[in-house]
Amino acid sequence: MAPTRPIERADLGTPWVRNAIAVVGGMFATFCGYSFFVPFLALHLQDLGLSPTESAAWVGYIGFVQGVGFATSAPLWGMLADRVGRKPMVVRAMAASSIGMLLLPLFDSALAVLLVILVRGFLAGPGTAAVALVSAVTPRDRLAMVLGWIDASQVLGISLGLAAGGILAATIGIQKTFVAGGCFGLLGSLLVLLMAREDFVRPEKFRGPSGRNLMRRFGGALTQARSTLNPTIVFAFLLSSGVWMSQQGTGYIMPLRVQEIAQPGQVALFTGLAASVFAAAMFGGVLLAARLAGRWGYRQVLFAGLIGTTVLFLPQGLVGELWPFMLARALQGFCTGLVMPLGRALIAFASDRADRGTVYGLSGVFGGVGTATGPLLYGTLLTATIGVGPAFMLGALCFLPALLSLLRRSEINALAARG
């Protein structure tokens, strides 16, 4: 395979580098702020008066409606990105993500929290919009590298956000931590708004009165996008679904698992640290993914990363001490970091540039389905029936569809090499 070329002096100041820097910084701020919220939602619900069992059920419902909102809206936002530009969609998604967090402390019931997260899920989802923005202007031989930067910025933001969020939650309280995270996340949308540049020209096939027959045009956009789908893109969709289902499903019950193996006064701190070591190791994985794929092949690296991610769910559900649990989290984070940017790059390699926003929007449907079903399955159903540890172990099932699809995708290396 042709190796990914690094940044050269001549690239500095070009639109694709400028947009990459803006999106990387924006995604870092957004996901850092978001990480002040996710691991502590179950504990926040307990502060509202719910028992640990009730909070496990409610985080499942909340995660489900967030995923439903994202899955149902992602194709619409993708279609709009192909028609009005990708930058407005990125700013909208980042701002909505952070504002939703700022609103949470204003409500004192689990149902109200659920409704806020539902609206947030419908309006947010910055990842697919950001990828569509940078992929539209980034040279193909730099795309995997830039997508690796985006994933690295996300996991670095998650890593630092989880650590900082754990410290803040233990010192100033969970509600004030939510406010701090929302304010920091808003900086990401401002960065993209002020720094990113997009000379967007609506493709000829999308021109015409914008307010007429919206649903018919939306259906036409989906039909056009479906015509570009192929087995490689479907594999990438399954991979996205598996990543989001497993991480959202186990992420929401993380505090309950830590409660089983940590001292009572240290649960908030070690919940943040457990998620932080995963994200820190994932950061290393995404930085190395493009380089390893260029040396050994996309398919080989994807297969190794998927196997590692799948198997490492087992010790997380079995161990009874913190240090082996943390070690398994770190190793799994590295493996997950290998597969995420490569899967996103394959979508760009295998899709038409003019339809890329819509195709990434369809990818968001799979990610949203995973986001919705993961917390419901692992938080509400499995944890309540078989316990937290066994539920963690069953996270391995999330990646079986992607693994089975990858076994039949012998064309992946040749497709990536053409990029």
CSV table of C-alpha atoms in Angstrom, one decimal:
chain,number,residue,atom,x,y,z
A,1,MET,CA,0.0,0.0,0.0
A,2,ALA,CA,1.1,3.6,-0.6
A,3,PRO,CA,2.1,5.2,2.7
A,4,THR,CA,0.3,8.2,4.0
A,5,ARG,CA,2.3,11.4,3.3
A,6,PRO,CA,3.0,13.7,6.3
A,7,ILE,CA,2.5,17.4,6.4
A,8,GLU,CA,5.0,19.4,4.3
A,9,ARG,CA,6.0,23.1,4.5
A,10,ALA,CA,4.1,23.8,1.3
A,11,ASP,CA,0.9,22.5,2.9
A,12,LEU,CA,0.9,25.2,5.6
A,13,GLY,CA,-1.7,27.8,5.0
A,14,THR,CA,-3.7,25.7,2.5
A,15,PRO,CA,-7.5,25.5,3.0
A,16,TRP,CA,-7.4,21.8,3.9
A,17,VAL,CA,-4.8,22.3,6.7
A,18,ARG,CA,-6.7,25.3,8.0
A,19,ASN,CA,-9.9,23.4,8.2
A,20,ALA,CA,-8.2,20.4,9.7
A,21,ILE,CA,-6.8,22.5,12.5
A,22,ALA,CA,-10.1,24.2,13.1
A,23,VAL,CA,-12.0,20.9,13.2
A,24,VAL,CA,-9.4,19.1,15.3
A,25,GLY,CA,-9.5,21.9,17.9
A,26,GLY,CA,-13.2,22.1,17.8
A,27,MET,CA,-13.7,18.4,18.3
A,28,PHE,CA,-11.2,18.4,21.2
A,29,ALA,CA,-13.2,21.1,23.0
A,30,THR,CA,-16.5,19.5,22.3
A,31,PHE,CA,-15.6,16.0,23.4
A,32,CYS,CA,-13.6,17.2,26.3
A,33,GLY,CA,-16.7,19.1,27.6
A,34,TYR,CA,-19.0,16.1,26.7
A,35,SER,CA,-16.8,13.9,28.9
A,36,PHE,CA,-17.6,16.0,31.9
A,37,PHE,CA,-21.1,14.5,31.6
A,38,VAL,CA,-21.3,10.9,30.3
A,39,PRO,CA,-19.5,8.9,33.1
A,40,PHE,CA,-21.4,10.7,35.8
A,41,LEU,CA,-24.9,10.6,34.6
A,42,ALA,CA,-25.8,7.5,36.7
A,43,LEU,CA,-24.4,9.2,39.8
A,44,HIS,CA,-26.3,12.4,38.9
A,45,LEU,CA,-29.5,10.4,38.8
A,46,GLN,CA,-28.7,8.9,42.1
A,47,ASP,CA,-28.3,12.4,43.5
A,48,LEU,CA,-31.9,13.1,42.2
A,49,GLY,CA,-33.2,10.3,44.4
A,50,LEU,CA,-32.9,7.2,42.3
A,51,SER,CA,-31.4,3.9,43.6
A,52,PRO,CA,-28.5,2.3,41.8
A,53,THR,CA,-30.8,-0.2,40.1
A,54,GLU,CA,-33.2,2.6,39.0
A,55,SER,CA,-30.3,4.8,37.7
A,56,ALA,CA,-29.0,1.9,35.6
A,57,ALA,CA,-32.5,1.5,34.0
A,58,TRP,CA,-32.8,5.3,33.4
A,59,VAL,CA,-29.3,5.7,31.8
A,60,GLY,CA,-30.5,3.0,29.4
A,61,TYR,CA,-33.6,4.9,28.5
A,62,ILE,CA,-31.6,8.2,28.3
A,63,GLY,CA,-28.9,6.7,26.1
A,64,PHE,CA,-31.6,5.1,23.9
A,65,VAL,CA,-33.5,8.3,23.2
A,66,GLN,CA,-30.2,10.2,22.5
A,67,GLY,CA,-29.3,7.6,19.9
A,68,VAL,CA,-32.8,7.6,18.4
A,69,GLY,CA,-32.6,11.4,18.1
A,70,PHE,CA,-29.2,11.2,16.4
A,71,ALA,CA,-30.1,8.2,14.1
A,72,THR,CA,-33.3,9.9,12.8
A,73,SER,CA,-31.7,13.3,12.3
A,74,ALA,CA,-28.3,12.3,10.8
A,75,PRO,CA,-29.5,11.7,7.2
A,76,LEU,CA,-31.4,15.0,7.3
A,77,TRP,CA,-28.3,16.9,8.5
A,78,GLY,CA,-26.2,15.1,6.0
A,79,MET,CA,-28.5,16.0,3.2
A,80,LEU,CA,-28.4,19.7,4.3
A,81,ALA,CA,-24.6,19.6,4.4
A,82,ASP,CA,-24.5,18.6,0.7
A,83,ARG,CA,-26.9,21.4,-0.1
A,84,VAL,CA,-26.0,24.4,2.1
A,85,GLY,CA,-22.4,23.5,3.2
A,86,ARG,CA,-20.7,21.4,5.7
A,87,LYS,CA,-19.4,24.2,8.0
A,88,PRO,CA,-22.8,25.3,9.2
A,89,MET,CA,-23.6,21.8,10.1
A,90,VAL,CA,-20.5,21.4,12.2
A,91,VAL,CA,-21.1,24.6,14.1
A,92,ARG,CA,-24.7,23.7,14.7
A,93,ALA,CA,-23.8,20.2,16.0
A,94,MET,CA,-21.0,21.4,18.3
A,95,ALA,CA,-23.1,24.2,19.8
A,96,ALA,CA,-26.2,22.0,20.4
A,97,SER,CA,-24.0,19.3,22.1
A,98,SER,CA,-22.7,21.9,24.6
A,99,ILE,CA,-26.0,23.7,25.2
A,100,GLY,CA,-27.7,20.5,26.1
A,101,MET,CA,-25.2,19.9,28.9
A,102,LEU,CA,-25.7,23.5,30.2
A,103,LEU,CA,-29.4,22.8,30.5
A,104,LEU,CA,-29.2,19.6,32.6
A,105,PRO,CA,-28.7,21.2,36.0
A,106,LEU,CA,-31.9,23.2,35.6
A,107,PHE,CA,-34.0,20.0,35.9
A,108,ASP,CA,-34.5,17.8,38.9
A,109,SER,CA,-36.2,14.7,37.5
A,110,ALA,CA,-35.0,11.8,35.4
A,111,LEU,CA,-37.8,12.4,32.9
A,112,ALA,CA,-36.8,16.0,32.3
A,113,VAL,CA,-33.1,14.9,31.8
A,114,LEU,CA,-34.3,12.3,29.3
A,115,LEU,CA,-36.2,15.0,27.3
A,116,VAL,CA,-33.2,17.3,27.2
A,117,ILE,CA,-30.9,14.5,26.0
A,118,LEU,CA,-33.5,13.5,23.3
A,119,VAL,CA,-33.5,17.1,21.9
A,120,ARG,CA,-29.7,17.2,22.2
A,121,GLY,CA,-29.4,13.9,20.3
A,122,PHE,CA,-31.5,15.3,17.5
A,123,LEU,CA,-29.5,18.5,17.1
A,124,ALA,CA,-26.0,17.3,17.8
A,125,GLY,CA,-23.7,14.7,16.3
A,126,PRO,CA,-20.7,16.7,15.4
A,127,GLY,CA,-18.5,13.8,14.3
A,128,THR,CA,-20.1,13.0,11.0
A,129,ALA,CA,-20.5,16.7,10.0
A,130,ALA,CA,-16.8,17.3,10.9
A,131,VAL,CA,-15.6,14.4,8.8
A,132,ALA,CA,-17.7,15.5,5.8
A,133,LEU,CA,-16.2,19.0,6.1
A,134,VAL,CA,-12.6,18.0,6.1
A,135,SER,CA,-13.0,15.1,3.6
A,136,ALA,CA,-14.4,17.5,1.0
A,137,VAL,CA,-11.1,19.4,0.7
A,138,THR,CA,-8.4,17.1,2.0
A,139,PRO,CA,-6.2,15.3,-0.6
A,140,ARG,CA,-7.0,11.6,-0.7
A,141,ASP,CA,-3.4,10.6,0.2
A,142,ARG,CA,-3.7,12.7,3.4
A,143,LEU,CA,-7.3,11.8,4.3
A,144,ALA,CA,-6.6,8.8,6.6
A,145,MET,CA,-4.0,10.9,8.4
A,146,VAL,CA,-6.4,13.9,8.9
A,147,LEU,CA,-9.2,11.6,10.1
A,148,GLY,CA,-6.7,10.1,12.5
A,149,TRP,CA,-6.1,13.6,13.8
A,150,ILE,CA,-9.8,14.1,14.3
A,151,ASP,CA,-10.2,10.9,16.2
A,152,ALA,CA,-7.1,11.7,18.2
A,153,SER,CA,-8.5,15.1,19.1
A,154,GLN,CA,-11.7,13.4,20.3
A,155,VAL,CA,-10.0,10.8,22.4
A,156,LEU,CA,-7.5,13.3,23.8
A,157,GLY,CA,-10.4,15.5,24.7
A,158,ILE,CA,-12.2,12.6,26.2
A,159,SER,CA,-9.1,11.5,28.1
A,160,LEU,CA,-8.4,15.0,29.6
A,161,GLY,CA,-12.1,15.6,30.1
A,162,LEU,CA,-12.7,12.4,32.0
A,163,ALA,CA,-9.8,13.0,34.3
A,164,ALA,CA,-10.7,16.7,34.8
A,165,GLY,CA,-14.4,15.8,35.2
A,166,GLY,CA,-13.6,13.1,37.8
A,167,ILE,CA,-11.6,15.6,39.8
A,168,LEU,CA,-14.3,18.4,39.5
A,169,ALA,CA,-17.1,16.0,40.3
A,170,ALA,CA,-15.3,15.0,43.5
A,171,THR,CA,-14.7,18.6,44.5
A,172,ILE,CA,-17.4,21.0,43.2
A,173,GLY,CA,-20.2,18.5,42.6
A,174,ILE,CA,-21.6,16.8,39.5
A,175,GLN,CA,-24.1,19.6,38.4
A,176,LYS,CA,-21.4,22.3,38.4
A,177,THR,CA,-19.2,19.9,36.5
A,178,PHE,CA,-21.9,19.7,33.8
A,179,VAL,CA,-21.9,23.5,33.5
A,180,ALA,CA,-18.2,23.7,33.2
A,181,GLY,CA,-18.2,21.0,30.5
A,182,GLY,CA,-20.9,22.8,28.5
A,183,CYS,CA,-19.0,26.1,28.6
A,184,PHE,CA,-15.8,24.5,27.5
A,185,GLY,CA,-17.5,22.7,24.7
A,186,LEU,CA,-19.0,25.9,23.3
A,187,LEU,CA,-15.4,27.1,22.6
A,188,GLY,CA,-15.2,24.3,19.9
A,189,SER,CA,-18.1,25.7,17.9
A,190,LEU,CA,-16.6,29.2,18.1
A,191,LEU,CA,-13.3,28.0,16.8
A,192,VAL,CA,-14.9,26.3,13.8
A,193,LEU,CA,-17.1,29.3,13.2
A,194,LEU,CA,-14.2,31.8,13.2
A,195,MET,CA,-11.4,29.7,11.6
A,196,ALA,CA,-12.8,27.2,9.2
A,197,ARG,CA,-13.2,28.2,5.5
A,198,GLU,CA,-15.5,26.6,3.0
A,199,ASP,CA,-16.0,27.8,-0.5
A,200,PHE,CA,-19.1,25.8,-1.0
A,201,VAL,CA,-20.8,25.6,-4.3
A,202,ARG,CA,-24.1,23.7,-4.4
A,203,PRO,CA,-23.8,20.8,-7.0
A,204,GLU,CA,-26.1,21.3,-10.0
A,205,LYS,CA,-28.2,18.3,-9.2
A,206,PHE,CA,-29.1,19.9,-5.8
A,207,ARG,CA,-30.0,23.4,-7.1
A,208,GLY,CA,-33.6,24.6,-7.2
A,209,PRO,CA,-36.1,26.1,-4.8
A,210,SER,CA,-35.0,25.1,-1.3
A,211,GLY,CA,-38.5,25.1,0.3
A,212,ARG,CA,-40.4,23.0,-2.2
A,213,ASN,CA,-41.1,19.3,-1.8
A,214,LEU,CA,-38.6,18.9,1.0
A,215,MET,CA,-39.5,15.3,1.7
A,216,ARG,CA,-39.4,14.3,-1.9
A,217,ARG,CA,-36.0,15.8,-2.3
A,218,PHE,CA,-34.9,14.2,0.9
A,219,GLY,CA,-36.0,10.8,-0.4
A,220,GLY,CA,-34.2,11.5,-3.7
A,221,ALA,CA,-31.0,12.3,-1.8
A,222,LEU,CA,-31.2,9.0,0.1
A,223,THR,CA,-31.8,7.1,-3.1
A,224,GLN,CA,-28.8,8.8,-4.7
A,225,ALA,CA,-26.7,7.9,-1.6
A,226,ARG,CA,-27.9,4.3,-1.6
A,227,SER,CA,-26.7,4.0,-5.2
A,228,THR,CA,-23.2,4.7,-4.1
A,229,LEU,CA,-23.2,2.1,-1.3
A,230,ASN,CA,-21.1,-1.0,-1.6
A,231,PRO,CA,-20.0,-3.8,0.7
A,232,THR,CA,-17.0,-1.8,1.9
A,233,ILE,CA,-19.2,1.1,3.0
A,234,VAL,CA,-21.6,-1.3,4.7
A,235,PHE,CA,-18.7,-2.8,6.6
A,236,ALA,CA,-17.7,0.7,7.8
A,237,PHE,CA,-21.4,1.3,8.9
A,238,LEU,CA,-21.4,-2.0,10.9
A,239,LEU,CA,-18.1,-1.0,12.5
A,240,SER,CA,-19.5,2.4,13.5
A,241,SER,CA,-22.6,0.7,15.0
A,242,GLY,CA,-20.4,-1.7,17.0
A,243,VAL,CA,-18.1,1.0,18.4
A,244,TRP,CA,-21.0,3.2,19.5
A,245,MET,CA,-23.1,0.3,20.9
A,246,SER,CA,-20.3,-1.1,22.9
A,247,GLN,CA,-18.8,2.1,24.2
A,248,GLN,CA,-22.1,3.8,25.0
A,249,GLY,CA,-23.6,0.6,26.5
A,250,THR,CA,-20.7,-0.1,28.8
A,251,GLY,CA,-19.9,3.6,29.3
A,252,TYR,CA,-23.2,4.3,31.0
A,253,ILE,CA,-22.8,1.4,33.4
A,254,MET,CA,-19.2,2.2,34.1
A,255,PRO,CA,-19.9,3.8,37.4
A,256,LEU,CA,-21.8,0.8,38.5
A,257,ARG,CA,-18.9,-1.5,37.6
A,258,VAL,CA,-16.4,0.7,39.4
A,259,GLN,CA,-18.7,0.7,42.5
A,260,GLU,CA,-18.2,-3.0,42.7
A,261,ILE,CA,-14.4,-2.9,42.8
A,262,ALA,CA,-13.5,0.5,44.3
A,263,GLN,CA,-13.8,2.1,47.7
A,264,PRO,CA,-17.1,3.9,48.3
A,265,GLY,CA,-15.6,7.4,48.5
A,266,GLN,CA,-13.5,6.9,45.3
A,267,VAL,CA,-16.2,5.9,42.8
A,268,ALA,CA,-16.5,9.3,41.0
A,269,LEU,CA,-12.7,9.7,40.8
A,270,PHE,CA,-12.0,6.1,39.5
A,271,THR,CA,-14.9,6.2,37.1
A,272,GLY,CA,-13.3,9.2,35.4
A,273,LEU,CA,-9.9,7.5,35.5
A,274,ALA,CA,-11.2,4.2,34.1
A,275,ALA,CA,-12.7,6.0,31.1
A,276,SER,CA,-9.6,8.3,30.9
A,277,VAL,CA,-7.1,5.4,30.5
A,278,PHE,CA,-9.2,4.0,27.7
A,279,ALA,CA,-9.2,7.3,25.9
A,280,ALA,CA,-5.5,7.9,26.5
A,281,ALA,CA,-4.6,4.5,25.0
A,282,MET,CA,-7.1,5.1,22.1
A,283,PHE,CA,-5.2,8.3,21.4
A,284,GLY,CA,-2.1,6.3,20.7
A,285,GLY,CA,-4.0,3.9,18.5
A,286,VAL,CA,-5.5,6.6,16.3
A,287,LEU,CA,-2.1,8.2,15.8
A,288,LEU,CA,-0.6,5.0,14.7
A,289,ALA,CA,-3.5,3.6,12.6
A,290,ALA,CA,-2.7,5.3,9.3
A,291,ARG,CA,1.0,4.4,9.5
A,292,LEU,CA,0.4,0.8,10.4
A,293,ALA,CA,-2.2,0.5,7.7
A,294,GLY,CA,0.2,1.9,5.1
A,295,ARG,CA,2.8,-0.7,6.2
A,296,TRP,CA,0.7,-3.8,6.8
A,297,GLY,CA,-2.6,-3.1,5.0
A,298,TYR,CA,-5.9,-1.6,6.1
A,299,ARG,CA,-7.6,-5.0,6.3
A,300,GLN,CA,-4.9,-6.6,8.5
A,301,VAL,CA,-4.9,-3.7,10.9
A,302,LEU,CA,-8.7,-3.6,11.1
A,303,PHE,CA,-8.8,-7.3,11.8
A,304,ALA,CA,-6.2,-7.1,14.6
A,305,GLY,CA,-7.9,-4.1,16.1
A,306,LEU,CA,-11.4,-5.7,16.0
A,307,ILE,CA,-10.2,-9.0,17.6
A,308,GLY,CA,-8.4,-7.1,20.4
A,309,THR,CA,-11.4,-4.9,21.1
A,310,THR,CA,-13.8,-7.8,21.2
A,311,VAL,CA,-11.7,-10.1,23.4
A,312,LEU,CA,-10.8,-7.5,26.0
A,313,PHE,CA,-14.4,-7.1,27.1
A,314,LEU,CA,-14.1,-10.4,28.9
A,315,PRO,CA,-11.5,-9.5,31.6
A,316,GLN,CA,-13.4,-6.2,32.3
A,317,GLY,CA,-16.4,-8.2,33.5
A,318,LEU,CA,-14.4,-10.8,35.3
A,319,VAL,CA,-11.8,-9.1,37.4
A,320,GLY,CA,-12.4,-8.0,41.0
A,321,GLU,CA,-9.6,-5.4,41.4
A,322,LEU,CA,-9.0,-2.0,39.9
A,323,TRP,CA,-5.5,-2.5,38.3
A,324,PRO,CA,-6.4,-5.4,36.0
A,325,PHE,CA,-9.6,-3.6,35.1
A,326,MET,CA,-7.6,-0.5,34.2
A,327,LEU,CA,-5.1,-2.5,32.2
A,328,ALA,CA,-7.9,-4.2,30.1
A,329,ARG,CA,-9.4,-0.8,29.5
A,330,ALA,CA,-6.1,0.6,28.2
A,331,LEU,CA,-5.5,-2.3,25.9
A,332,GLN,CA,-9.0,-2.1,24.5
A,333,GLY,CA,-8.7,1.6,24.0
A,334,PHE,CA,-5.6,1.2,21.9
A,335,CYS,CA,-7.3,-1.5,19.7
A,336,THR,CA,-10.4,0.7,19.3
A,337,GLY,CA,-8.2,3.6,18.2
A,338,LEU,CA,-6.8,1.5,15.4
A,339,VAL,CA,-10.1,0.8,13.8
A,340,MET,CA,-12.0,4.1,14.1
A,341,PRO,CA,-10.1,6.3,11.7
A,342,LEU,CA,-9.6,3.5,9.2
A,343,GLY,CA,-13.3,2.8,9.0
A,344,ARG,CA,-14.1,6.5,8.5
A,345,ALA,CA,-11.5,6.8,5.8
A,346,LEU,CA,-12.9,3.8,3.9
A,347,ILE,CA,-16.3,5.6,3.6
A,348,ALA,CA,-14.5,8.5,1.9
A,349,PHE,CA,-12.5,6.3,-0.4
A,350,ALA,CA,-15.6,4.4,-1.5
A,351,SER,CA,-18.1,7.2,-1.9
A,352,ASP,CA,-18.7,10.0,-4.4
A,353,ARG,CA,-17.5,13.4,-3.2
A,354,ALA,CA,-20.7,15.2,-4.0
A,355,ASP,CA,-22.7,12.7,-1.9
A,356,ARG,CA,-20.3,12.4,0.9
A,357,GLY,CA,-22.3,14.4,3.5
A,358,THR,CA,-25.3,12.2,2.9
A,359,VAL,CA,-23.3,9.0,3.0
A,360,TYR,CA,-21.7,10.1,6.3
A,361,GLY,CA,-25.2,11.0,7.5
A,362,LEU,CA,-26.3,7.4,6.7
A,363,SER,CA,-23.2,6.3,8.7
A,364,GLY,CA,-24.6,8.4,11.5
A,365,VAL,CA,-27.8,6.3,11.4
A,366,PHE,CA,-25.8,3.2,12.2
A,367,GLY,CA,-23.9,5.0,14.9
A,368,GLY,CA,-27.1,6.4,16.3
A,369,VAL,CA,-28.7,2.9,16.4
A,370,GLY,CA,-25.7,1.7,18.3
A,371,THR,CA,-25.9,4.7,20.6
A,372,ALA,CA,-29.6,4.0,21.2
A,373,THR,CA,-29.5,0.3,21.7
A,374,GLY,CA,-26.3,0.1,23.7
A,375,PRO,CA,-27.4,1.8,26.9
A,376,LEU,CA,-30.9,0.2,26.6
A,377,LEU,CA,-29.5,-3.3,26.2
A,378,TYR,CA,-26.6,-3.1,28.7
A,379,GLY,CA,-28.0,-0.6,31.2
A,380,THR,CA,-31.7,-1.3,31.3
A,381,LEU,CA,-31.9,-5.0,30.3
A,382,LEU,CA,-28.7,-6.9,30.9
A,383,THR,CA,-27.5,-5.1,34.1
A,384,ALA,CA,-30.9,-5.5,35.7
A,385,THR,CA,-31.1,-9.3,34.9
A,386,ILE,CA,-27.5,-10.7,35.0
A,387,GLY,CA,-25.5,-8.0,36.7
A,388,VAL,CA,-22.9,-5.4,35.7
A,389,GLY,CA,-19.9,-7.8,35.2
A,390,PRO,CA,-21.6,-10.2,32.9
A,391,ALA,CA,-23.1,-7.3,31.0
A,392,PHE,CA,-19.6,-5.9,30.4
A,393,MET,CA,-18.5,-9.3,29.0
A,394,LEU,CA,-21.4,-9.4,26.5
A,395,GLY,CA,-20.1,-6.1,25.0
A,396,ALA,CA,-18.0,-8.4,22.8
A,397,LEU,CA,-21.1,-9.3,20.8
A,398,CYS,CA,-21.3,-5.8,19.4
A,399,PHE,CA,-18.5,-6.3,17.0
A,400,LEU,CA,-19.5,-9.7,15.6
A,401,PRO,CA,-21.3,-8.3,12.5
A,402,ALA,CA,-18.4,-6.1,11.6
A,403,LEU,CA,-15.9,-9.0,12.1
A,404,LEU,CA,-18.0,-11.4,9.9
A,405,SER,CA,-18.2,-8.7,7.2
A,406,LEU,CA,-14.5,-8.0,7.3
A,407,LEU,CA,-13.7,-11.6,6.6
A,408,ARG,CA,-15.3,-11.2,3.2
A,409,ARG,CA,-13.9,-7.8,2.3
A,410,SER,CA,-10.7,-8.8,0.4
A,411,GLU,CA,-10.9,-5.6,-1.7
A,412,ILE,CA,-10.3,-3.2,1.1
A,413,ASN,CA,-6.5,-3.0,0.7
A,414,ALA,CA,-6.8,-2.3,-3.1
A,415,LEU,CA,-9.5,0.3,-2.5
A,416,ALA,CA,-7.4,2.1,0.1
A,417,ALA,CA,-4.2,1.9,-2.1
A,418,ARG,CA,-6.0,3.8,-4.8
A,419,GLY,CA,-6.5,6.7,-2.3
